[in-house]
mmCIF file of C-alpha atoms in Angstrom:
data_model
loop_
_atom_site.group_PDB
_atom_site.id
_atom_site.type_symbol
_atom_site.label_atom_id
_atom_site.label_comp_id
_atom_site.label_asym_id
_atom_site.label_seq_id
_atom_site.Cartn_x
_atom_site.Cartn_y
_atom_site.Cartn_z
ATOM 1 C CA UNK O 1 85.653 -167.394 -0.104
ATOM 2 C CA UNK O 2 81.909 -168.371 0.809
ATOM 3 C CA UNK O 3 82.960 -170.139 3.919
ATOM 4 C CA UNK O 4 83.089 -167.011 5.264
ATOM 5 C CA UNK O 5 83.160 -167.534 9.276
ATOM 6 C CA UNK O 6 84.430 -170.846 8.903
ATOM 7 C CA UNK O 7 87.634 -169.479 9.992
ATOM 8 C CA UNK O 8 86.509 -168.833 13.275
ATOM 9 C CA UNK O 9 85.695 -171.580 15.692
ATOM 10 C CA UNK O 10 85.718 -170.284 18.895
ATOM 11 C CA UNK O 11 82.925 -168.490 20.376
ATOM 12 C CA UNK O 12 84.833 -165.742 21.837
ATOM 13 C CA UNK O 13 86.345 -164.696 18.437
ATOM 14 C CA UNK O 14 89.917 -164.703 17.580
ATOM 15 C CA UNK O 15 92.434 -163.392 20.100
ATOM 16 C CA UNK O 16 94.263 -160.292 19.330
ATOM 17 C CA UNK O 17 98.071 -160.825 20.060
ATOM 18 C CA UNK O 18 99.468 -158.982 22.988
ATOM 19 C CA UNK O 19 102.905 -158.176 20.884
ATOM 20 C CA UNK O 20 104.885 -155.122 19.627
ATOM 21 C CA UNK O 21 102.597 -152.844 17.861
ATOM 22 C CA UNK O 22 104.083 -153.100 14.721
ATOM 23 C CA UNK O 23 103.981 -157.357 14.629
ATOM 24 C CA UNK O 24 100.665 -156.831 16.148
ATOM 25 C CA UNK O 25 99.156 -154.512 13.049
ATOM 26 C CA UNK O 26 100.514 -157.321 10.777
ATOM 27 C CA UNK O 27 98.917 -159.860 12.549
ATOM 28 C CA UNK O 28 95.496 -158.002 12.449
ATOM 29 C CA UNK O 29 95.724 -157.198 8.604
ATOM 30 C CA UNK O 30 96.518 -161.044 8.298
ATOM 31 C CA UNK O 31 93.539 -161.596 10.368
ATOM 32 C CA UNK O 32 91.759 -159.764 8.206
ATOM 33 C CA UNK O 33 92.055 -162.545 5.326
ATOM 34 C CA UNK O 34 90.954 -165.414 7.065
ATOM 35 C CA UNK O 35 93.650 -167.417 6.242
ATOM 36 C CA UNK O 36 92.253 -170.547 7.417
ATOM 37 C CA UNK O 37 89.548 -170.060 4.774
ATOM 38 C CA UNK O 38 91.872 -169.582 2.301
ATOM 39 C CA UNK O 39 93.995 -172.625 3.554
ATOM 40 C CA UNK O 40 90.835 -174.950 2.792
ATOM 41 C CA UNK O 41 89.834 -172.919 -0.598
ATOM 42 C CA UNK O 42 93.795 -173.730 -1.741
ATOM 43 C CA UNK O 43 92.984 -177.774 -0.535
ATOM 44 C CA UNK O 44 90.445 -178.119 -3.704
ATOM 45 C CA UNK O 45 92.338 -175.768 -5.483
ATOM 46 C CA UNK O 46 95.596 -177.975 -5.665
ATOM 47 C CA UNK O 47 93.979 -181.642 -6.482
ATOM 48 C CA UNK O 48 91.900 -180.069 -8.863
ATOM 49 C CA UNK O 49 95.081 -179.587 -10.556
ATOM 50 C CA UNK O 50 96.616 -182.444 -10.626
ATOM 51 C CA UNK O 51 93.856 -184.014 -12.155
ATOM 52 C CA UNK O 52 93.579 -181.590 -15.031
ATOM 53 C CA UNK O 53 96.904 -182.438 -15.742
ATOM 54 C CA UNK O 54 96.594 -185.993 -15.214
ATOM 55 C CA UNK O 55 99.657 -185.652 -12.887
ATOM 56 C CA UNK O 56 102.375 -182.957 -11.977
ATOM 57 C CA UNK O 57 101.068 -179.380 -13.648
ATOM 58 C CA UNK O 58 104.053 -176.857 -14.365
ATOM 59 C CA UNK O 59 105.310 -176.256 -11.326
ATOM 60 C CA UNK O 60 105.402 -172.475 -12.069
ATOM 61 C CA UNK O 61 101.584 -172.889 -13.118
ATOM 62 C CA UNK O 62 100.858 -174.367 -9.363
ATOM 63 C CA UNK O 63 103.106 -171.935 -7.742
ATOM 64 C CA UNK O 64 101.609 -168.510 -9.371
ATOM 65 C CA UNK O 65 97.851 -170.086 -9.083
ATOM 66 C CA UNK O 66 97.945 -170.690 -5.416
ATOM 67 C CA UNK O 67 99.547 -166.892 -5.024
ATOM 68 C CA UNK O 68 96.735 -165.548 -7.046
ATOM 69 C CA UNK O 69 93.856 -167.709 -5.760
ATOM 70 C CA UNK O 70 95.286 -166.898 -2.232
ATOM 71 C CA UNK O 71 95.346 -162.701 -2.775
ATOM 72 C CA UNK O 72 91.943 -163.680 -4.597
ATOM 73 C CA UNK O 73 90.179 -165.101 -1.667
ATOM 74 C CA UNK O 74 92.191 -162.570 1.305
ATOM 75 C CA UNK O 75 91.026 -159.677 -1.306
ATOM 76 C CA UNK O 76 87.479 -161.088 -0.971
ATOM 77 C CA UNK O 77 87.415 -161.670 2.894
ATOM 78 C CA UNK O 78 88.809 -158.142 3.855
ATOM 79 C CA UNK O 79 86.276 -156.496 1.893
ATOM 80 C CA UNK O 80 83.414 -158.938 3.521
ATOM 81 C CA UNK O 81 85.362 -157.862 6.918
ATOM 82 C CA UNK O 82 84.059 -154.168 5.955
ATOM 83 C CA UNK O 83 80.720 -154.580 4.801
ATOM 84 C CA UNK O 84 80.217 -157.011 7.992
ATOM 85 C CA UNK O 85 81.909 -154.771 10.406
ATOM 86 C CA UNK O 86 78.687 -153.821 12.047
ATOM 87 C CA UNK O 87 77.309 -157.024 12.717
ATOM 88 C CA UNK O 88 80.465 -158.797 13.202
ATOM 89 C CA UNK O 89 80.814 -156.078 16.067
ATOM 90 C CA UNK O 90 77.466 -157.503 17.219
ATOM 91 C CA UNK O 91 78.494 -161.066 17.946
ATOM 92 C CA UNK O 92 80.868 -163.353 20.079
ATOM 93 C CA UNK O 93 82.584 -165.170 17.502
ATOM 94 C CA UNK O 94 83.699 -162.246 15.271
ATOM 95 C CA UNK O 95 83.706 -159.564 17.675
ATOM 96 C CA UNK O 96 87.439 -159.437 17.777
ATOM 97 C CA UNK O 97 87.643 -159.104 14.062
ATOM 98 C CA UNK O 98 90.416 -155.917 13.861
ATOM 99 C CA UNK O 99 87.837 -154.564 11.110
ATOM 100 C CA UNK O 100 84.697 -154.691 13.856
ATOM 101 C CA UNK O 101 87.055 -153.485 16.803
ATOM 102 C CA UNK O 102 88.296 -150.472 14.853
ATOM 103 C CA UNK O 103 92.287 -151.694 15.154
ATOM 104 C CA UNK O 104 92.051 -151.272 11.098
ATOM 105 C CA UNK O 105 90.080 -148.480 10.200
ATOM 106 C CA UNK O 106 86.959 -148.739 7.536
ATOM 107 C CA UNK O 107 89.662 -147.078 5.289
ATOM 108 C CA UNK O 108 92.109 -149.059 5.333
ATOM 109 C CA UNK O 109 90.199 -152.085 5.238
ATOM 110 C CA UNK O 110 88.655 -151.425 1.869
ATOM 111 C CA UNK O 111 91.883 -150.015 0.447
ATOM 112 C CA UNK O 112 93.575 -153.524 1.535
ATOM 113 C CA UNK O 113 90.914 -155.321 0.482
ATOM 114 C CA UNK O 114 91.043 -153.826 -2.840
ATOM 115 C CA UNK O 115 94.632 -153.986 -4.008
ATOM 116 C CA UNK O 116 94.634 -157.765 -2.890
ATOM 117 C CA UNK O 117 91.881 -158.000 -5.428
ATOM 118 C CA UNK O 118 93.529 -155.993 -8.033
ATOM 119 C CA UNK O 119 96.859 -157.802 -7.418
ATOM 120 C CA UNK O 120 95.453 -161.242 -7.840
ATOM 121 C CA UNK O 121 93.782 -160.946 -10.835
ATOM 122 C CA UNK O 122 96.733 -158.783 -12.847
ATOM 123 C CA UNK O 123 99.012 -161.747 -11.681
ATOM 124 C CA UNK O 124 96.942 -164.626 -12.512
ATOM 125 C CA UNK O 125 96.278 -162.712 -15.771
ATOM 126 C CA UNK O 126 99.831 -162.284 -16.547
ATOM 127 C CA UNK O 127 101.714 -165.255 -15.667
ATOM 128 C CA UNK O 128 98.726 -167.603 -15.920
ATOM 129 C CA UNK O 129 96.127 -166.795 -18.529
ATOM 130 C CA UNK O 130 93.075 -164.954 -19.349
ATOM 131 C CA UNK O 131 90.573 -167.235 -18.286
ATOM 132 C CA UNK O 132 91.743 -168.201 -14.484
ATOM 133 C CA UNK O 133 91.911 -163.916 -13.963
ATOM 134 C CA UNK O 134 88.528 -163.563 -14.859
ATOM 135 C CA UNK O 135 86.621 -166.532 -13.054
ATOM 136 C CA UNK O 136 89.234 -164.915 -9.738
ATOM 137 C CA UNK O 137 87.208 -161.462 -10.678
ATOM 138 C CA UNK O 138 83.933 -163.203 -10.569
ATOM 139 C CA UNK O 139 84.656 -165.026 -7.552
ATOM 140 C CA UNK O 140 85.282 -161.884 -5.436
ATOM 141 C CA UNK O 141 82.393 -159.807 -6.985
ATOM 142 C CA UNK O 142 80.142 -162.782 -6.396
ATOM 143 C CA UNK O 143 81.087 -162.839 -2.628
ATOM 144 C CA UNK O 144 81.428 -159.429 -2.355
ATOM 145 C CA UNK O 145 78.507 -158.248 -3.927
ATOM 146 C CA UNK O 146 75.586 -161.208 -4.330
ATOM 147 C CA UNK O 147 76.703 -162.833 -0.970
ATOM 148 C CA UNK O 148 77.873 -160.058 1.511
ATOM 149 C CA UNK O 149 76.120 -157.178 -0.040
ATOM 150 C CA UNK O 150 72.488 -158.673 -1.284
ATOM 151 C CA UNK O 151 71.854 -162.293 0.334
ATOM 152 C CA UNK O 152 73.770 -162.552 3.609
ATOM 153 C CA UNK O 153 71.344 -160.015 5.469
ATOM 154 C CA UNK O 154 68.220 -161.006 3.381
ATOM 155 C CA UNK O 155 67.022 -164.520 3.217
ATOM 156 C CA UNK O 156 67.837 -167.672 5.154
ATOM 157 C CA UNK O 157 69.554 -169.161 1.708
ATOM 158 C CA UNK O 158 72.468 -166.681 1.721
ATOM 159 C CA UNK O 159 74.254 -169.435 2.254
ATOM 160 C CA UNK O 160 73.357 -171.505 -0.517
ATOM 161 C CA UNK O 161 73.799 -169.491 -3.446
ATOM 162 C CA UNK O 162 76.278 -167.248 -1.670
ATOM 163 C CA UNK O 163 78.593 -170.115 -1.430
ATOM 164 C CA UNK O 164 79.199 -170.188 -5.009
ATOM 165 C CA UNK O 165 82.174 -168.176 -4.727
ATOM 166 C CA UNK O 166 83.577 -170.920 -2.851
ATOM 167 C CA UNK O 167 83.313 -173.193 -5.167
ATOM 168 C CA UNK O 168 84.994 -170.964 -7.578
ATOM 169 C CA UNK O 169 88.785 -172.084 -7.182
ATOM 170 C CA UNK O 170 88.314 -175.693 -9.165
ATOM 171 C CA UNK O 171 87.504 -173.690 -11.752
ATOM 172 C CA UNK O 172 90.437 -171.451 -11.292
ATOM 173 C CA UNK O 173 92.711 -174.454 -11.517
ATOM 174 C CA UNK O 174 91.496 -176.215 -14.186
ATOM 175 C CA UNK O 175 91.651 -173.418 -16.367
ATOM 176 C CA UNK O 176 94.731 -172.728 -14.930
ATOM 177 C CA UNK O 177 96.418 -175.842 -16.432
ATOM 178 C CA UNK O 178 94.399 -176.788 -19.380
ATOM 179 C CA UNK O 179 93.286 -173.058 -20.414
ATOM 180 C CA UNK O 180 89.562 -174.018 -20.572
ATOM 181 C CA UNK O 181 86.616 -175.628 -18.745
ATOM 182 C CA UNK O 182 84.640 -178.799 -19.221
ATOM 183 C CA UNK O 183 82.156 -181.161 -17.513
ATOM 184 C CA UNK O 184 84.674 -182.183 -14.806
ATOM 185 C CA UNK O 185 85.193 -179.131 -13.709
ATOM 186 C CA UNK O 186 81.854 -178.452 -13.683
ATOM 187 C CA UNK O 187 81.038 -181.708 -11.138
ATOM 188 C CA UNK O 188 84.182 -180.584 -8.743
ATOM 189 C CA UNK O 189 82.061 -177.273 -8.471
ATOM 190 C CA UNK O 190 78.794 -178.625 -7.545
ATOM 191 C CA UNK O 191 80.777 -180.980 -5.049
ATOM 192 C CA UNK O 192 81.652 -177.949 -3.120
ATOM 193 C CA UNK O 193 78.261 -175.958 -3.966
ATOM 194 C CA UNK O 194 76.471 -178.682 -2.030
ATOM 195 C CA UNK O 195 78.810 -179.637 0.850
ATOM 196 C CA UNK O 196 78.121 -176.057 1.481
ATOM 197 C CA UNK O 197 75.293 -176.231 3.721
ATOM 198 C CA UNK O 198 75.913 -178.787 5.396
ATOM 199 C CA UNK O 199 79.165 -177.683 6.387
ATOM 200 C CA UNK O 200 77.850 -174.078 7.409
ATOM 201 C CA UNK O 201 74.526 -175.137 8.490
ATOM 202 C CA UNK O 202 75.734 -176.898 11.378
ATOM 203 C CA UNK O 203 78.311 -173.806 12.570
ATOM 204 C CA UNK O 204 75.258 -171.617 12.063
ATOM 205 C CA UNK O 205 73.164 -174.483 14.638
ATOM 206 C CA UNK O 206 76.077 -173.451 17.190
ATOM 207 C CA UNK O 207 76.083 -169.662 16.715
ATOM 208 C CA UNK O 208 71.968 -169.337 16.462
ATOM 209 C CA UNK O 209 72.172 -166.563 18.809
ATOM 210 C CA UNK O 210 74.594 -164.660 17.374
ATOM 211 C CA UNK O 211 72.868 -164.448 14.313
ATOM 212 C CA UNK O 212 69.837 -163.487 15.533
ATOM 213 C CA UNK O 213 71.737 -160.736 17.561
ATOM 214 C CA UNK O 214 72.782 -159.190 14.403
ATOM 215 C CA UNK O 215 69.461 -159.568 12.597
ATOM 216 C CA UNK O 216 71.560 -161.713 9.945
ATOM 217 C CA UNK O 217 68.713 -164.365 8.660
ATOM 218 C CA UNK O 218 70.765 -167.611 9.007
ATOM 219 C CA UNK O 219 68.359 -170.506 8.271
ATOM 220 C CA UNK O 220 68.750 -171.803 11.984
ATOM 221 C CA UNK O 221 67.633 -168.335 12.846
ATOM 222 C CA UNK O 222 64.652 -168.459 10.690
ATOM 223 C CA UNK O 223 63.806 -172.344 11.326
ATOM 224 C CA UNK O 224 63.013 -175.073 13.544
ATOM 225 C CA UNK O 225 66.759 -177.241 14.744
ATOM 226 C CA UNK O 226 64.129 -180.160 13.082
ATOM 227 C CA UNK O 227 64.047 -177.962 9.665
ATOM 228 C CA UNK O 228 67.537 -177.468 9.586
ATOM 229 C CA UNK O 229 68.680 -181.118 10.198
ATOM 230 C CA UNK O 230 66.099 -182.538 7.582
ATOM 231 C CA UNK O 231 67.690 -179.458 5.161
ATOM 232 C CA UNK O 232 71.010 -181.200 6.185
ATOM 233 C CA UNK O 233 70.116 -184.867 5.707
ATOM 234 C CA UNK O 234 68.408 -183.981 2.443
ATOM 235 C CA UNK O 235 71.973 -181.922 0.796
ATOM 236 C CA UNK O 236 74.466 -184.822 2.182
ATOM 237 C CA UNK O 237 72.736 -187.072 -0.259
ATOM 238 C CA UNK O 238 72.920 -184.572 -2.648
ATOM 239 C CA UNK O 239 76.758 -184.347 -1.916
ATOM 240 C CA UNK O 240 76.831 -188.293 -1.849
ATOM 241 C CA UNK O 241 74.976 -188.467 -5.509
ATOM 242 C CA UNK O 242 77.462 -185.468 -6.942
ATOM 243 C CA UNK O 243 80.393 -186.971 -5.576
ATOM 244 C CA UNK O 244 79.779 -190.340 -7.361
ATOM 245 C CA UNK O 245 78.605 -188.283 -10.464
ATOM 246 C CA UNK O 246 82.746 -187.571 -11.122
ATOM 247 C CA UNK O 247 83.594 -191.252 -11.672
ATOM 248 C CA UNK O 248 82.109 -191.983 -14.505
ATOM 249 C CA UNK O 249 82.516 -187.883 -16.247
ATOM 250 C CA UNK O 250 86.194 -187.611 -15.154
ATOM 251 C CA UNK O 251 87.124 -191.757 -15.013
ATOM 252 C CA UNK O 252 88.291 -192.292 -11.780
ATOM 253 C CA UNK O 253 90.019 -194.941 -10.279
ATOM 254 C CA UNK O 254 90.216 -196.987 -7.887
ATOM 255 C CA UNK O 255 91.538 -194.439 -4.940
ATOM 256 C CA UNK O 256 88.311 -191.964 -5.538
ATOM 257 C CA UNK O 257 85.964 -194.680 -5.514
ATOM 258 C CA UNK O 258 86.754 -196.187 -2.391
ATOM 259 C CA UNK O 259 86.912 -192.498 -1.000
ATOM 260 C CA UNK O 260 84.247 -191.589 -2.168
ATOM 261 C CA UNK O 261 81.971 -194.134 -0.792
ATOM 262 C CA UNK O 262 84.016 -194.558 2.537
ATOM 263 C CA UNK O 263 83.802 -190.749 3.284
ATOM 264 C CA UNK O 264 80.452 -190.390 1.969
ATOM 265 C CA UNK O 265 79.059 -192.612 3.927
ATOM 266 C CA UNK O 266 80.850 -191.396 7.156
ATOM 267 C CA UNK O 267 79.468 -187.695 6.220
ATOM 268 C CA UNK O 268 75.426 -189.020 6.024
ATOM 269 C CA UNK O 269 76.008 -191.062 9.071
ATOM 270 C CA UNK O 270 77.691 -187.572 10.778
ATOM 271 C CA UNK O 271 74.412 -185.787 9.507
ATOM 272 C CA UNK O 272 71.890 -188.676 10.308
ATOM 273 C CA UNK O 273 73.149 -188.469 14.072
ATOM 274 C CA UNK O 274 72.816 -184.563 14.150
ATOM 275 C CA UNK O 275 69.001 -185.193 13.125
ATOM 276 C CA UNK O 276 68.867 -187.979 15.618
ATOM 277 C CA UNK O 277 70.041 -185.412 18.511
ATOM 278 C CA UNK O 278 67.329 -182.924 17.401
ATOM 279 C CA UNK O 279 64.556 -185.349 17.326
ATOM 280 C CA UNK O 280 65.751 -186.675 20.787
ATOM 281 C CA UNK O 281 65.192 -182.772 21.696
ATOM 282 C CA UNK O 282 68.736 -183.186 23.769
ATOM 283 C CA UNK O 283 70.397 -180.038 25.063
ATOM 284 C CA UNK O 284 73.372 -180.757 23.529
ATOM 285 C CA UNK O 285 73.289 -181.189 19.984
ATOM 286 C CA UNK O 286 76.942 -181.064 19.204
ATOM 287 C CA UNK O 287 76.404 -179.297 16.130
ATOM 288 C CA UNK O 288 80.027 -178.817 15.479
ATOM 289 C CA UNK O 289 81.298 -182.558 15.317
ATOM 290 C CA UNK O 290 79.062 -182.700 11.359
ATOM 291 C CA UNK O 291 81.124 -178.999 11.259
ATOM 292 C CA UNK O 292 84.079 -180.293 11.881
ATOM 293 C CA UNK O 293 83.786 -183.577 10.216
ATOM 294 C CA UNK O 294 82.673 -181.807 7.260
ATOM 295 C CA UNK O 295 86.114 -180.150 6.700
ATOM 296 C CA UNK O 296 87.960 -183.683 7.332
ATOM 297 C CA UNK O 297 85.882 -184.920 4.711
ATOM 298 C CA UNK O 298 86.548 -182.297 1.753
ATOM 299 C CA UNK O 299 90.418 -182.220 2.312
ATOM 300 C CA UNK O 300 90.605 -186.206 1.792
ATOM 301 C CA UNK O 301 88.069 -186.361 -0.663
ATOM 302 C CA UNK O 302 90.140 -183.668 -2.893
ATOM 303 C CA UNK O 303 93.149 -185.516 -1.580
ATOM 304 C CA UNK O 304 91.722 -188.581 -2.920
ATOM 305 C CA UNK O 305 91.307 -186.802 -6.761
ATOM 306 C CA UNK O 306 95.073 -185.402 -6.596
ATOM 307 C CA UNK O 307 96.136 -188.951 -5.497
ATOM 308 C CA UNK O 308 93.715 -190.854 -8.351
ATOM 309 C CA UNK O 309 95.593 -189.930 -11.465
ATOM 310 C CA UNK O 310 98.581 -191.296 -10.573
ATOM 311 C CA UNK O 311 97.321 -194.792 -9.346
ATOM 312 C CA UNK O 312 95.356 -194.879 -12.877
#
């Protein structure tokens, strides 16, 4: 849920289908979700998993987690799509958001926002368990509230802390299949708090004016490109040391270790170049290939810890 306009790539914003009015209302509540947020939230979500179990969960388990953690995360977004609507309105990328073009009304927005939230967390609590409903609350009031709400529009490291909630679904589906947390879980949330940045960072590099045209303090807004390539640099070893941190806590195997160094290494090089364009001062900085690369990297490195348990 803290990737927040991940979902959007384009710089134009999301088209609004020219279809029958009633397909075309669906469409914009759908839109409303970000479902290619929750797509990549349901990646770590999965793996995680698999290696709680140590192989195949209850396939009931994995079938009523992904449901709630998917409601969970919509929920989340369409309620950020209300409390954003005025600056979303304000730039190119999320302009055509139905929430900031007024196709959904402020109403409705909230009221759908809210009964996805309610709905996901009575479900996970009923046919999954106590825990995994109450870290899907948290979640959503931690985007909704300490993200949207009190850091997006007030300091440069909104993103930072904000993406917390993000991280929030390995911990959703490890409790979903073992009914409690430990220090694994822990180290697969700290892999996603600090690919954060420099994942969003780089999007945010692309979309500087935007943000500065709706007065939202994005650290490339705030900061030299120079600051927020050394910022980069400095969290993908971070990422690179946390990854590595899971062997020995969780025992991987072979298939994680090899994936973890071959995809590490491909995500500092990615970041090394980005600096290497800012330093050069060139006009293109291609900001979005690290962005891009950055997404590539997270789905095979959970990949990798779904596929690890049953190669051990």
């Amino acid at each position: 849920m803290s990737l927040d306009e991940s979902s959007t790539l384009r710089s134009d914003g999301p088209a609004v289908p020219e279809v029958t009015q009633p397909q075309s209302t669906f469409l914009a509540y759908v839109a409303l979700t970000k479902p290619r947020i929750i797509e990549l939230l349901l990646v770590t979500t999965i793996p995680t998993m698999f290696l709680a179990a140590k192989g195949f969960p209850s396939l009931a388990v994995v079938c009523w987690t992904l449901l709630g953690g998917a409601l969970s995360a919509g929920g989340a977004n369409v309620l950020n799509c209300f409390f954003d609507r005025d600056i979303d309105a304000l730039m190119h990328r999320t302009q055509a958001r139905p929430s900031a073009t007024g196709q959904i009304s402020p109403r409705n927005t909230m009221a759908f926002g809210l009964i996805l939230s309610g709905l996901s967390v009575i479900l996970l609590a009923v046919t999954v368990n106590a825990l995994s409903a109450a870290l899907s609350a948290g979640a959503i009031a931690f985007y909704v509230v300490i993200y949207t709400l009190l850091l997006k529009r007030r300091t440069s490291q909104n993103i930072v802390w904000g993406g917390a909630a993000g991280c929030m679904p390995v911990l959703i589906g490890w409790s979903a299949v073992t009914g409690s947390l430990s220090w694994t879980p822990l180290v697969l949330f700290l892999i996603v708090f600090f690919w954060t940045p420099p994942h969003y960072w780089p999007l945010s590099l692309r979309f500087k004016d935007d943000y500065a045209r709706a007065g939202v303090p994005m650290l490339p807004v705030e900061a030299s490109a120079q600051t927020v390539a050394n910022q980069i640099v400095w969290y993908s070893w971070v990422l690179f040391a946390v990854s590595w941190a899971l062997i020995p806590v969780a025992q991987m195997g072979i298939v994680y270790h090899v994936s973890c160094i071959v995809l590490g290494t491909a995500f500092l090089i990615e970041a090394y170049g980005l600096r290497d364009r800012v330093k050069k001062n060139l006009d293109d900085l291609k900001p979005m290939r690290l962005f891009h690369w950055s997404i590539t990297y997270l789905s095979l490195l959970f990949l990798a810890i779904g596929i690890d348990p049953f190669v051990r």
